[in-house]
PDB file of N, CA, C and O in Angstrom:
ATOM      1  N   UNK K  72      -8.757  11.076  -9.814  1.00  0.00           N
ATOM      2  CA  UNK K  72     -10.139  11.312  -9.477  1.00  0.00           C
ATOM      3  C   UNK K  72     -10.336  12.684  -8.858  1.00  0.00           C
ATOM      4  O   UNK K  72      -9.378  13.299  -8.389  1.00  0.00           O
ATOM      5  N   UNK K  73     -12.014  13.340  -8.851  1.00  0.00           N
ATOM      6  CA  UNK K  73     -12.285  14.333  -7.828  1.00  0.00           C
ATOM      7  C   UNK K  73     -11.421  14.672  -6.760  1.00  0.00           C
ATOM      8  O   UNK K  73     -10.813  15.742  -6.758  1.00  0.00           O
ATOM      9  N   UNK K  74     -11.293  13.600  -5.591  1.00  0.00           N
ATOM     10  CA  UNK K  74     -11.093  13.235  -4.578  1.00  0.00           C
ATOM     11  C   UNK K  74      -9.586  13.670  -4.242  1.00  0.00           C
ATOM     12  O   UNK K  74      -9.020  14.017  -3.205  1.00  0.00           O
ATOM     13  N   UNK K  75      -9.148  13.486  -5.691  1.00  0.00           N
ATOM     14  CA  UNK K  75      -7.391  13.779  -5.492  1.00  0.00           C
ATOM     15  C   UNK K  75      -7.060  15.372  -5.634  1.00  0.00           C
ATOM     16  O   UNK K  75      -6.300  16.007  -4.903  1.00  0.00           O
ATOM     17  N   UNK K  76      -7.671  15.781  -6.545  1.00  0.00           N
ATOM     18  CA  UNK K  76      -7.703  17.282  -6.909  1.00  0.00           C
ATOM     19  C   UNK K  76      -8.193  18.113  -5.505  1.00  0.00           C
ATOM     20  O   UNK K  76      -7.717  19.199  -5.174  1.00  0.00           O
ATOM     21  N   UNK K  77      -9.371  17.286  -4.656  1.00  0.00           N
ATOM     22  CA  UNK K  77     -10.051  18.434  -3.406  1.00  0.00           C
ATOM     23  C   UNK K  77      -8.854  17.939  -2.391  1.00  0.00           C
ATOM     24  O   UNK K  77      -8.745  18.560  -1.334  1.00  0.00           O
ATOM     25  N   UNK K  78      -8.231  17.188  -2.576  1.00  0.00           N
ATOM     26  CA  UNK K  78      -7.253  17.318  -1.091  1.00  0.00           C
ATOM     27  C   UNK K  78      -6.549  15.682  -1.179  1.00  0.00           C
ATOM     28  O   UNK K  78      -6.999  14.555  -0.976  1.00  0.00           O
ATOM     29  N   UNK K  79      -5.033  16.310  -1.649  1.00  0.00           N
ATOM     30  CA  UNK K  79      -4.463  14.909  -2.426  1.00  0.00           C
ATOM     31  C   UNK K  79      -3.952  14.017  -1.571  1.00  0.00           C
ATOM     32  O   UNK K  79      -3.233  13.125  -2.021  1.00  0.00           O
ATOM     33  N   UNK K  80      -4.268  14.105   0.018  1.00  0.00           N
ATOM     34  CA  UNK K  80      -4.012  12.672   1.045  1.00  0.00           C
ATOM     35  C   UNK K  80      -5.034  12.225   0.772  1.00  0.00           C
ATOM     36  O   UNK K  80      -5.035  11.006   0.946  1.00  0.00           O
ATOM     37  N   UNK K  81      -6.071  12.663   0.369  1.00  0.00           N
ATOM     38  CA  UNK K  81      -7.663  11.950   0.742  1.00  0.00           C
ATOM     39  C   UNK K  81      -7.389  10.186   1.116  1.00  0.00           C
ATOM     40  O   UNK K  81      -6.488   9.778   0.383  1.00  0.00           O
ATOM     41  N   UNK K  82      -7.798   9.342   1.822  1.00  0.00           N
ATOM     42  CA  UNK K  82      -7.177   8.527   2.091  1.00  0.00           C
ATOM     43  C   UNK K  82      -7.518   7.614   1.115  1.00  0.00           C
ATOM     44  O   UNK K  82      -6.629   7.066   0.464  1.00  0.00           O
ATOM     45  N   UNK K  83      -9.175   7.277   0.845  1.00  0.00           N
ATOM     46  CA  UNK K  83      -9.536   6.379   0.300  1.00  0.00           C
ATOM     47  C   UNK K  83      -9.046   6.413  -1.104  1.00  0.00           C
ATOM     48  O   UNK K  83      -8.412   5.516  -1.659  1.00  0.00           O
ATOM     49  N   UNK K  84      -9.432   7.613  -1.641  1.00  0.00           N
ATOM     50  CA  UNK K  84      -8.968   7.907  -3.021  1.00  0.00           C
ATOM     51  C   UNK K  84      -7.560   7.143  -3.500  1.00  0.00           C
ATOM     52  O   UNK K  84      -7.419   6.316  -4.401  1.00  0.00           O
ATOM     53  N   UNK K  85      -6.705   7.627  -2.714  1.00  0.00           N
ATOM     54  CA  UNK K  85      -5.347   7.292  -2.796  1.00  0.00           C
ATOM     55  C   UNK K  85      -5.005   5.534  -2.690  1.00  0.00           C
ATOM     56  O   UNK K  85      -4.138   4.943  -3.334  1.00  0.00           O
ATOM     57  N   UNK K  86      -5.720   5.084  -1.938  1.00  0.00           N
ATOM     58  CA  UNK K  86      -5.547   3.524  -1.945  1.00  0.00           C
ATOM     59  C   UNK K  86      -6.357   2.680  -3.334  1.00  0.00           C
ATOM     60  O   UNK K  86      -5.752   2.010  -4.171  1.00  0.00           O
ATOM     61  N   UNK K  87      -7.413   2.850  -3.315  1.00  0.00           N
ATOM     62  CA  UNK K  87      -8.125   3.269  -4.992  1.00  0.00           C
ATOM     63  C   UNK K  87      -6.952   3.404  -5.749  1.00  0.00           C
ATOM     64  O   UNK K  87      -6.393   2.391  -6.170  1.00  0.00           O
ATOM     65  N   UNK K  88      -6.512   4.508  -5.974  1.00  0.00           N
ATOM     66  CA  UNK K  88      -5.606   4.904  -7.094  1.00  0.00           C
ATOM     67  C   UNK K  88      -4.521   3.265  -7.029  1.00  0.00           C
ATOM     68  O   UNK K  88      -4.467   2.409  -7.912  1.00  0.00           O
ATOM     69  N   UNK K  89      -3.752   3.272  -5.647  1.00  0.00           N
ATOM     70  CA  UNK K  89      -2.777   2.460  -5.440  1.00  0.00           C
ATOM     71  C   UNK K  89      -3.005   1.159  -5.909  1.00  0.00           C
ATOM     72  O   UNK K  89      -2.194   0.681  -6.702  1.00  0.00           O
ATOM     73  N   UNK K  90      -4.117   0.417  -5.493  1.00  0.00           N
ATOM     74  CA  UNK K  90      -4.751  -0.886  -6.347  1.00  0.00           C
ATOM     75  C   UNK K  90      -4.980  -0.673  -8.150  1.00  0.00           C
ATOM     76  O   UNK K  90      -5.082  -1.565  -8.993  1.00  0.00           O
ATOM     77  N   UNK K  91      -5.003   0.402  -8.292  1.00  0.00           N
ATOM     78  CA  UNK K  91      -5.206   0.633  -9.812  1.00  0.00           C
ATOM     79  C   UNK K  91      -4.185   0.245 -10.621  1.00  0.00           C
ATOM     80  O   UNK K  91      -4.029  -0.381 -11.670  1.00  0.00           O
ATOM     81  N   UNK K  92      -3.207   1.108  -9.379  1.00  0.00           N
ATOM     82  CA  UNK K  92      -1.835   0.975 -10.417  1.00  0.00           C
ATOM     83  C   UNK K  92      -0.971  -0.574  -9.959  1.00  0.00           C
ATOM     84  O   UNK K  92      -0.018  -0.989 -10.618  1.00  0.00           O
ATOM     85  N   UNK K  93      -1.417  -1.161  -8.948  1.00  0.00           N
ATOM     86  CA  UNK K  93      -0.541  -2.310  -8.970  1.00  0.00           C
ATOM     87  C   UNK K  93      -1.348  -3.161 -10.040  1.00  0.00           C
ATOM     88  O   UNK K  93      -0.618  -4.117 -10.301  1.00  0.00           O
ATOM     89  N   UNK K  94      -2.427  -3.247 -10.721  1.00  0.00           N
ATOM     90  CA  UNK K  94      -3.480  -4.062 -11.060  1.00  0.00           C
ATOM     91  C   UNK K  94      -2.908  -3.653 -12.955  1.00  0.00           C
ATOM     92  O   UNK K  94      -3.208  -4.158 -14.037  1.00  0.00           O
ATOM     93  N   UNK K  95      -2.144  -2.706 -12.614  1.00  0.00           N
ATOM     94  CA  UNK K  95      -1.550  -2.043 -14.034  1.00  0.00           C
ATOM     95  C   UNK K  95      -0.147  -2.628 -14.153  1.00  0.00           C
ATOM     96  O   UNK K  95       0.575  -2.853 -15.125  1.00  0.00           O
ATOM     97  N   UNK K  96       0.019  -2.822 -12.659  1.00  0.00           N
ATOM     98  CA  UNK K  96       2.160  -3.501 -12.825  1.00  0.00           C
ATOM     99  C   UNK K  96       2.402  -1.930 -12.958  1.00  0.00           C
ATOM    100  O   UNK K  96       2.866  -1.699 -14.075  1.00  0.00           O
ATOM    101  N   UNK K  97       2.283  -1.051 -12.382  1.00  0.00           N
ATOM    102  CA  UNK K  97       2.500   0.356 -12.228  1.00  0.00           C
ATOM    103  C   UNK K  97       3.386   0.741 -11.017  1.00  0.00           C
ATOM    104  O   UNK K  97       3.713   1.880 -10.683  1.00  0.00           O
ATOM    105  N   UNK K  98       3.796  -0.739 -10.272  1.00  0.00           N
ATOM    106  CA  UNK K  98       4.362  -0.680  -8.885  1.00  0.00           C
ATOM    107  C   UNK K  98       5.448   0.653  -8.332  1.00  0.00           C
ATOM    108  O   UNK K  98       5.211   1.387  -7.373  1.00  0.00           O
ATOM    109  N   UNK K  99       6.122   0.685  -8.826  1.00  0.00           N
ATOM    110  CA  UNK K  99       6.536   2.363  -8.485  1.00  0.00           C
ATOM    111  C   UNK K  99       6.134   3.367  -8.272  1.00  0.00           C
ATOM    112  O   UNK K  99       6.709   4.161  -7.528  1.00  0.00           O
ATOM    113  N   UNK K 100       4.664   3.684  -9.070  1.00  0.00           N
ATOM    114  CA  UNK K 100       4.115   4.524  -9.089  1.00  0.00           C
ATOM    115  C   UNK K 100       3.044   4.307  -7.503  1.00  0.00           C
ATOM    116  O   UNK K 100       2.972   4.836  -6.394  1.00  0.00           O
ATOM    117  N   UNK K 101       2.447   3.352  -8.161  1.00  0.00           N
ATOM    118  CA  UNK K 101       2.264   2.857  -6.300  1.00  0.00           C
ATOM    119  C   UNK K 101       2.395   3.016  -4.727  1.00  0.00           C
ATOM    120  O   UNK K 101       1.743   3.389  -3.751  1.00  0.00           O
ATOM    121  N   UNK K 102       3.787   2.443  -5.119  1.00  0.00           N
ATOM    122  CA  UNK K 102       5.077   2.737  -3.679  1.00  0.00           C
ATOM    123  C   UNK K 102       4.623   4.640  -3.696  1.00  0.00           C
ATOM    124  O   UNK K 102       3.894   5.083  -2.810  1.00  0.00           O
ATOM    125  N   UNK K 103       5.119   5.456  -4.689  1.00  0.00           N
ATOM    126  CA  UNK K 103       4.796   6.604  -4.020  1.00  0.00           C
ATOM    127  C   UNK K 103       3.575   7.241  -3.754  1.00  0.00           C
ATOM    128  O   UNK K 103       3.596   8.442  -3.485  1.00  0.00           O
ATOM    129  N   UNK K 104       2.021   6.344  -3.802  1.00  0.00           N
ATOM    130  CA  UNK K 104       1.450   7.133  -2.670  1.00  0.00           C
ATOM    131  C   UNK K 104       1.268   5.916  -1.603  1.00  0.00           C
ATOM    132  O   UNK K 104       0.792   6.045  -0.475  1.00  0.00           O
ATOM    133  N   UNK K 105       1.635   4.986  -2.054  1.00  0.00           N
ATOM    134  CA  UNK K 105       1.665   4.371  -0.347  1.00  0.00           C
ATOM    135  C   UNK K 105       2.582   5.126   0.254  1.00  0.00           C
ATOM    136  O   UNK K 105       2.103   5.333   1.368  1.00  0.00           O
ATOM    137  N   UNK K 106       4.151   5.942   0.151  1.00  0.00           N
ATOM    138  CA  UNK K 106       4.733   6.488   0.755  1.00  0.00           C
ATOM    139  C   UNK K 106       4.017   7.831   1.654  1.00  0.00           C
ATOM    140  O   UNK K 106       4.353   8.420   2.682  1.00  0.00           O
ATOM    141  N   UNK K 107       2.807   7.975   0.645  1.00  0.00           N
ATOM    142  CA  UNK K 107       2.226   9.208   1.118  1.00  0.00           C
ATOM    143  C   UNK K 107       1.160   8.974   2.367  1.00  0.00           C
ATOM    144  O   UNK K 107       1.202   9.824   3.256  1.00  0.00           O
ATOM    145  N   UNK K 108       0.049   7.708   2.528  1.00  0.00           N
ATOM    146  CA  UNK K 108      -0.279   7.044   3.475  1.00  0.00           C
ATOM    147  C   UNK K 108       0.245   6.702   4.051  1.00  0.00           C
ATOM    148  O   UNK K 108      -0.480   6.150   4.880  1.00  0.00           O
ATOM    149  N   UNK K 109       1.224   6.583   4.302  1.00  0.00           N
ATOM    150  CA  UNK K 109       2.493   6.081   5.563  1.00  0.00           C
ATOM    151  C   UNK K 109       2.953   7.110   6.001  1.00  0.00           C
ATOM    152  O   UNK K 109       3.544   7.032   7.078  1.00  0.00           O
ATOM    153  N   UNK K 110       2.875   8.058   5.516  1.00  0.00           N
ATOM    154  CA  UNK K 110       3.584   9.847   6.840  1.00  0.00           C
ATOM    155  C   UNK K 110       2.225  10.061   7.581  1.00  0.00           C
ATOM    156  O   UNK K 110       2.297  10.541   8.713  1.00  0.00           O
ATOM    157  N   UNK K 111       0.776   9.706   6.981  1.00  0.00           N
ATOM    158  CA  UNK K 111      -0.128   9.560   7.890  1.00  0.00           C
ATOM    159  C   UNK K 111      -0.545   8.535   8.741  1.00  0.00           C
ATOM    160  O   UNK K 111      -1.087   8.613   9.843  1.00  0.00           O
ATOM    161  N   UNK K 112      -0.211   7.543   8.067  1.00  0.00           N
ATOM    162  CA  UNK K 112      -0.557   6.294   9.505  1.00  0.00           C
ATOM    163  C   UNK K 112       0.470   5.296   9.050  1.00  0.00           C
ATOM    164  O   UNK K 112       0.331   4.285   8.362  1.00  0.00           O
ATOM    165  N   UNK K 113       1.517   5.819   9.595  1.00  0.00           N
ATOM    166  CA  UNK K 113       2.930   4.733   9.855  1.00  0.00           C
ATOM    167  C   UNK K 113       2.623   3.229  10.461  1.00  0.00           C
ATOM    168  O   UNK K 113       3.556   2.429  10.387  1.00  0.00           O
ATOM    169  N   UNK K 114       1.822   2.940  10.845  1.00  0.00           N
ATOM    170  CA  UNK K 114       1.295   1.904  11.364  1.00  0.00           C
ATOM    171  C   UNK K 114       0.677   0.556  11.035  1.00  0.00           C
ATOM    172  O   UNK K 114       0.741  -0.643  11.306  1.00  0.00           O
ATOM    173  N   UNK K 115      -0.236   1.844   9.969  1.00  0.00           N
ATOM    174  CA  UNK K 115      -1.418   0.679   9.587  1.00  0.00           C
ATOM    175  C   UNK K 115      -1.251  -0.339   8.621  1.00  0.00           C
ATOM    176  O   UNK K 115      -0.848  -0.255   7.461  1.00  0.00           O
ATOM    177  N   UNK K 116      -1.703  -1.519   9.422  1.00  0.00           N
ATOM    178  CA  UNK K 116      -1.624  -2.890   8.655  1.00  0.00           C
ATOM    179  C   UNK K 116      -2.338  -3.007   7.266  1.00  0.00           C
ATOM    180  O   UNK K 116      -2.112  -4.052   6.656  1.00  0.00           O
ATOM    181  N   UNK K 117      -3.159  -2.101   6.681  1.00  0.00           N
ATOM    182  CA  UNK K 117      -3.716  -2.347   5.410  1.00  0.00           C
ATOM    183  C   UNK K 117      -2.099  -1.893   4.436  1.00  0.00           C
ATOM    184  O   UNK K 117      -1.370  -2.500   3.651  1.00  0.00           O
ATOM    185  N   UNK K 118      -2.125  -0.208   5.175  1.00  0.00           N
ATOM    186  CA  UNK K 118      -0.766  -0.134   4.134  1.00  0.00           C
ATOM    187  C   UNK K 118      -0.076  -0.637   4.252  1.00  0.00           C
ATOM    188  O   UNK K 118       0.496  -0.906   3.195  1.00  0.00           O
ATOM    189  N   UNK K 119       0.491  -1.185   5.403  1.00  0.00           N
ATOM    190  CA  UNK K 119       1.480  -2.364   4.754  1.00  0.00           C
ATOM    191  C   UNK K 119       1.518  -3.217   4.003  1.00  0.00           C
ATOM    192  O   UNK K 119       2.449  -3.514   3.255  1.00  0.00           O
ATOM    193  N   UNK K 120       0.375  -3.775   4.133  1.00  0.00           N
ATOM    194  CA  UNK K 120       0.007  -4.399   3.384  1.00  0.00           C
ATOM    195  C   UNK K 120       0.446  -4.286   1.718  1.00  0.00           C
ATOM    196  O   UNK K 120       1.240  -4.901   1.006  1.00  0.00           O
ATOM    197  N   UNK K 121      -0.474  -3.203   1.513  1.00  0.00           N
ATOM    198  CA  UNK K 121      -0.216  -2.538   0.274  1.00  0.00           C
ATOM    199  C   UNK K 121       1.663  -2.232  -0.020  1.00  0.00           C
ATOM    200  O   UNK K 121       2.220  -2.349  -1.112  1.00  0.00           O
ATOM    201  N   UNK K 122       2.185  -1.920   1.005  1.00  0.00           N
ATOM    202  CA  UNK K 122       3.140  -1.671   0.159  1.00  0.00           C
ATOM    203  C   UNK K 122       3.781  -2.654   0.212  1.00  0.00           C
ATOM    204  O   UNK K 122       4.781  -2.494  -0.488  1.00  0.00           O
ATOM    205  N   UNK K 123       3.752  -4.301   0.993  1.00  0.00           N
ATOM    206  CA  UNK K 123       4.111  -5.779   1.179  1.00  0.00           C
ATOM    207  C   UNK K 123       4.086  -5.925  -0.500  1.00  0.00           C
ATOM    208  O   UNK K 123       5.057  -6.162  -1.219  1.00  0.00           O
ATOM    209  N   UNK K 124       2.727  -5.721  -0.900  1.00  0.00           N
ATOM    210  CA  UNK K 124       2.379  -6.428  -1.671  1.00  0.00           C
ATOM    211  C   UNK K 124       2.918  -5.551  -3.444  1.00  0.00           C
ATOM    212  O   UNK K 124       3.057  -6.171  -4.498  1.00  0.00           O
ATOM    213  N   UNK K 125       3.107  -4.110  -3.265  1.00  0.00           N
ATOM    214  CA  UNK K 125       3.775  -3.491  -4.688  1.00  0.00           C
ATOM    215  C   UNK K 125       5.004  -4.034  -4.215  1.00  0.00           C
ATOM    216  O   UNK K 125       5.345  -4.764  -5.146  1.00  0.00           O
ATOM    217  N   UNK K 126       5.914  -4.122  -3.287  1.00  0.00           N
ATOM    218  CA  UNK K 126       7.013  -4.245  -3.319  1.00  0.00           C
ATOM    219  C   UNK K 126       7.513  -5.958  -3.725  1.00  0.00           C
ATOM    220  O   UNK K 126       8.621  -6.288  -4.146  1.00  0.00           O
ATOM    221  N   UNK K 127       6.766  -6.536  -3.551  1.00  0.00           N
ATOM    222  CA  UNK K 127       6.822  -7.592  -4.479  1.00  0.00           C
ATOM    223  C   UNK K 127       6.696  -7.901  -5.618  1.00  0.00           C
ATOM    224  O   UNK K 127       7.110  -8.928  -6.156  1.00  0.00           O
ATOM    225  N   UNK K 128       5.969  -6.823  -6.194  1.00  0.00           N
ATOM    226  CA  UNK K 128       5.881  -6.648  -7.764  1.00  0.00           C
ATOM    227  C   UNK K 128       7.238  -5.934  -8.120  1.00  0.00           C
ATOM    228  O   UNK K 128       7.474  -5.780  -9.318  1.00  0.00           O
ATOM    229  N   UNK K 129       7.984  -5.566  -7.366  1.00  0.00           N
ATOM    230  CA  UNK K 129       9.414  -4.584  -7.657  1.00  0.00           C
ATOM    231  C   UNK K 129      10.287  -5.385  -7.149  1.00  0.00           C
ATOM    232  O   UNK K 129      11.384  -4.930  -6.825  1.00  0.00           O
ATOM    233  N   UNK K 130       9.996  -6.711  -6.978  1.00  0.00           N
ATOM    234  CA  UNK K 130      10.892  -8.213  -6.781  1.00  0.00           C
ATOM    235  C   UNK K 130      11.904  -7.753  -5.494  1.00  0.00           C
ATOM    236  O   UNK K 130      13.080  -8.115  -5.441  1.00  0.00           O
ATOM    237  N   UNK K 131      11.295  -6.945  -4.522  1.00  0.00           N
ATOM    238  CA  UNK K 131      12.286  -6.541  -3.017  1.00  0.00           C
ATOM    239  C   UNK K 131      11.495  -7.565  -2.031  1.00  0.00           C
ATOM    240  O   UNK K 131      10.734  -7.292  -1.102  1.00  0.00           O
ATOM    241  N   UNK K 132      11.889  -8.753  -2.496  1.00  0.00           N
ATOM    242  CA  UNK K 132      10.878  -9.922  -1.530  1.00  0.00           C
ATOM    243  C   UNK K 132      11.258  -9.559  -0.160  1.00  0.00           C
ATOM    244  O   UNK K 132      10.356  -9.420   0.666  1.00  0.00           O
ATOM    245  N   UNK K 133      12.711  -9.356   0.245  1.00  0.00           N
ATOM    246  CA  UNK K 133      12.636  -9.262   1.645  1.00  0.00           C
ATOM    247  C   UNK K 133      12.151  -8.207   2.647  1.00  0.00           C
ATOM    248  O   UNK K 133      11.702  -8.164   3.792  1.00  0.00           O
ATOM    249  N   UNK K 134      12.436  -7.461   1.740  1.00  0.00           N
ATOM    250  CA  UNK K 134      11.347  -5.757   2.573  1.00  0.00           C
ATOM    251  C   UNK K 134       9.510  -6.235   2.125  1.00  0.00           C
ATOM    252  O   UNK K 134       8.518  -5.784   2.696  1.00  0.00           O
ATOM    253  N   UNK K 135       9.510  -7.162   1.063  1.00  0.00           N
ATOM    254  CA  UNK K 135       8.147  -7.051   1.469  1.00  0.00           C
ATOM    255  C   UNK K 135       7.745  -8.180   2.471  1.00  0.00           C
ATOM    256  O   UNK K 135       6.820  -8.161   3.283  1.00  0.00           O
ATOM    257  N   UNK K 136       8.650  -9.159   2.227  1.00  0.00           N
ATOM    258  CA  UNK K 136       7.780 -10.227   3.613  1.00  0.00           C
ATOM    259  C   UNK K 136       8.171  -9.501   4.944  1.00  0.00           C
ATOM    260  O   UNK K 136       7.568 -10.016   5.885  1.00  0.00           O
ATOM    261  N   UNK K 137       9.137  -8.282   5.393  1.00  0.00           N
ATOM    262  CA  UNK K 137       9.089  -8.328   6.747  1.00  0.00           C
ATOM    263  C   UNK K 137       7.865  -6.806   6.605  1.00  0.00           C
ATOM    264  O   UNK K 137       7.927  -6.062   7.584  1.00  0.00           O
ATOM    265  N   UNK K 138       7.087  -6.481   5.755  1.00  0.00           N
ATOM    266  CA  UNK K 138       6.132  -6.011   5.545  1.00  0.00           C
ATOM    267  C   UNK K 138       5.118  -7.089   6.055  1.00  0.00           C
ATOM    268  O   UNK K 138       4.680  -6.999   7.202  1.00  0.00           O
ATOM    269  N   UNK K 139       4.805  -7.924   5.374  1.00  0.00           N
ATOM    270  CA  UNK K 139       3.669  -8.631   5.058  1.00  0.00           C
ATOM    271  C   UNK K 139       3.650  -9.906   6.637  1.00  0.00           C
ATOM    272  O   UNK K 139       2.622 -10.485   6.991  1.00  0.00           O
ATOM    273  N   UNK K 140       4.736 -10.037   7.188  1.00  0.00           N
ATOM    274  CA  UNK K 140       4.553 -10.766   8.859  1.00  0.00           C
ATOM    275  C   UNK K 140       4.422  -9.370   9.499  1.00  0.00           C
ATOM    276  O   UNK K 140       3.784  -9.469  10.546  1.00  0.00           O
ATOM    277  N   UNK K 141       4.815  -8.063   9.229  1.00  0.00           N
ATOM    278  CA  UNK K 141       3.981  -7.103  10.140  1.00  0.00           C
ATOM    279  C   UNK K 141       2.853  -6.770  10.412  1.00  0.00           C
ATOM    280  O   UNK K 141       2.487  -6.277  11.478  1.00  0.00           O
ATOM    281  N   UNK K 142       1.968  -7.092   9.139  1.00  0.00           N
ATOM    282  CA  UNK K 142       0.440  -7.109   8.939  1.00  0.00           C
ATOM    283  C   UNK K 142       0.333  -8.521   9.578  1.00  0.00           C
ATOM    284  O   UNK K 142       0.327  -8.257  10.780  1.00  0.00           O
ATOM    285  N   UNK K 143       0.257  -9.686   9.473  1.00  0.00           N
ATOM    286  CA  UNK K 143       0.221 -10.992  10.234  1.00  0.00           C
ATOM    287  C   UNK K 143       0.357 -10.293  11.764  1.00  0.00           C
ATOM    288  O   UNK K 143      -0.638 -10.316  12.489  1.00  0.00           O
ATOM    289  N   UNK K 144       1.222  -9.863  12.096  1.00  0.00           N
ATOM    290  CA  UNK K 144       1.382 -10.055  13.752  1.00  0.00           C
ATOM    291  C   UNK K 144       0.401  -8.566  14.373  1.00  0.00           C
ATOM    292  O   UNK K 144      -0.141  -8.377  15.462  1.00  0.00           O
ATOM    293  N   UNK K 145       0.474  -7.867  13.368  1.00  0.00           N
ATOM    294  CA  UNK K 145      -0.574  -6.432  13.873  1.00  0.00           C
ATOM    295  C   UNK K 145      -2.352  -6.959  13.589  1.00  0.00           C
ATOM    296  O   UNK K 145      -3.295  -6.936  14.380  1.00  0.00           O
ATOM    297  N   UNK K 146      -2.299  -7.367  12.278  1.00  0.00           N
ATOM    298  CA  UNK K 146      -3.971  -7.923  11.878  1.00  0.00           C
ATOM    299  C   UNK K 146      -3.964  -9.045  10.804  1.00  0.00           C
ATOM    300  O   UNK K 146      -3.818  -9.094   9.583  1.00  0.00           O
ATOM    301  N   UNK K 147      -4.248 -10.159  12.084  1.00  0.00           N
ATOM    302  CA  UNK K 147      -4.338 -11.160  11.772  1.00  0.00           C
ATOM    303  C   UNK K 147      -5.561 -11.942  10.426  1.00  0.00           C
ATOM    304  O   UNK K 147      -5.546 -12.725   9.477  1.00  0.00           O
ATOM    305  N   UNK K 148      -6.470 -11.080  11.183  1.00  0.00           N
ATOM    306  CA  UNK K 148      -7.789 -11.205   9.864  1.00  0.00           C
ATOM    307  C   UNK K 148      -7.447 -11.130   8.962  1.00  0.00           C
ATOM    308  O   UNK K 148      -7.655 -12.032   8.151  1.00  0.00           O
ATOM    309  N   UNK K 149      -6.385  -9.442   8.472  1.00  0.00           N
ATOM    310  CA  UNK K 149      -6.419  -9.335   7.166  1.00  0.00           C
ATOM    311  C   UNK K 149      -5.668 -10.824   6.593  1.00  0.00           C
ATOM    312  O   UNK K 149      -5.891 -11.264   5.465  1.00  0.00           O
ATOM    313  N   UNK K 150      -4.938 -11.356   7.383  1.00  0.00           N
ATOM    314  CA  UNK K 150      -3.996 -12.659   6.377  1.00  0.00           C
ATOM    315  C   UNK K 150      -4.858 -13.764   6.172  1.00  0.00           C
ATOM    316  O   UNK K 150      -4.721 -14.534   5.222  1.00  0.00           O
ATOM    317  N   UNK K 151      -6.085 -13.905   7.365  1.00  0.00           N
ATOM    318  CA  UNK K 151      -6.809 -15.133   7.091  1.00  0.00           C
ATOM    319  C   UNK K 151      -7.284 -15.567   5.184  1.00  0.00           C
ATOM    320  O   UNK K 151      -7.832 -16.648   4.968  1.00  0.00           O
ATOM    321  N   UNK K 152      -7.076 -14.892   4.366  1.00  0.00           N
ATOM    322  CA  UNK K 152      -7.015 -15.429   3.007  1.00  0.00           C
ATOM    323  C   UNK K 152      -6.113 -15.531   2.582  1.00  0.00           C
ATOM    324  O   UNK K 152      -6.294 -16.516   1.866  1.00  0.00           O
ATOM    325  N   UNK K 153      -5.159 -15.241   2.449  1.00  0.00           N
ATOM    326  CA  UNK K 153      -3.885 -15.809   1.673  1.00  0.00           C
ATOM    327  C   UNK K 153      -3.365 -17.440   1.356  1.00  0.00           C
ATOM    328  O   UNK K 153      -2.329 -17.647   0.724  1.00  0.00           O
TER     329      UNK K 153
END
């Protein structure tokens, strides 16, 4: 997109892109810009999320569930659907 070309952390863009490509089974491609949202917010429970959830498409169940109870114990909301 635009968004990637004016400044390629853009955040939203990049998570956009990232749902695109897991929604493609593109999971590798994925993992590397969630890698790229994670040198900016090492923290945040969405990307973990996100990368909980490609890395399960790349069958690394155990790096993604101790992903996916990190989002549980940081933000609880986000799990209330699962």
């Amino acid at each position: 997109g635009d968004a990637l070309r004016v400044e390629p952390k853009h955040r939203e863009a990049l998570i956009t892109r990232v749902s695109a490509r897991m929604m493609q089974q593109q999971f590798a491609e994925a993992m590397a810009d969630v890698a790229v949202l994670l040198e900016a917010e090492p923290t945040s429970p969405e990307i973990l999320y996100l990368r909980g959830v490609a890395r399960v498409g790349l069958e690394k169940y155990a790096e993604a569930l101790a992903d996916l109870n990190e989002v549980v114990q940081k933000a609880p909301q986000l799990a209330a659907g699962w």
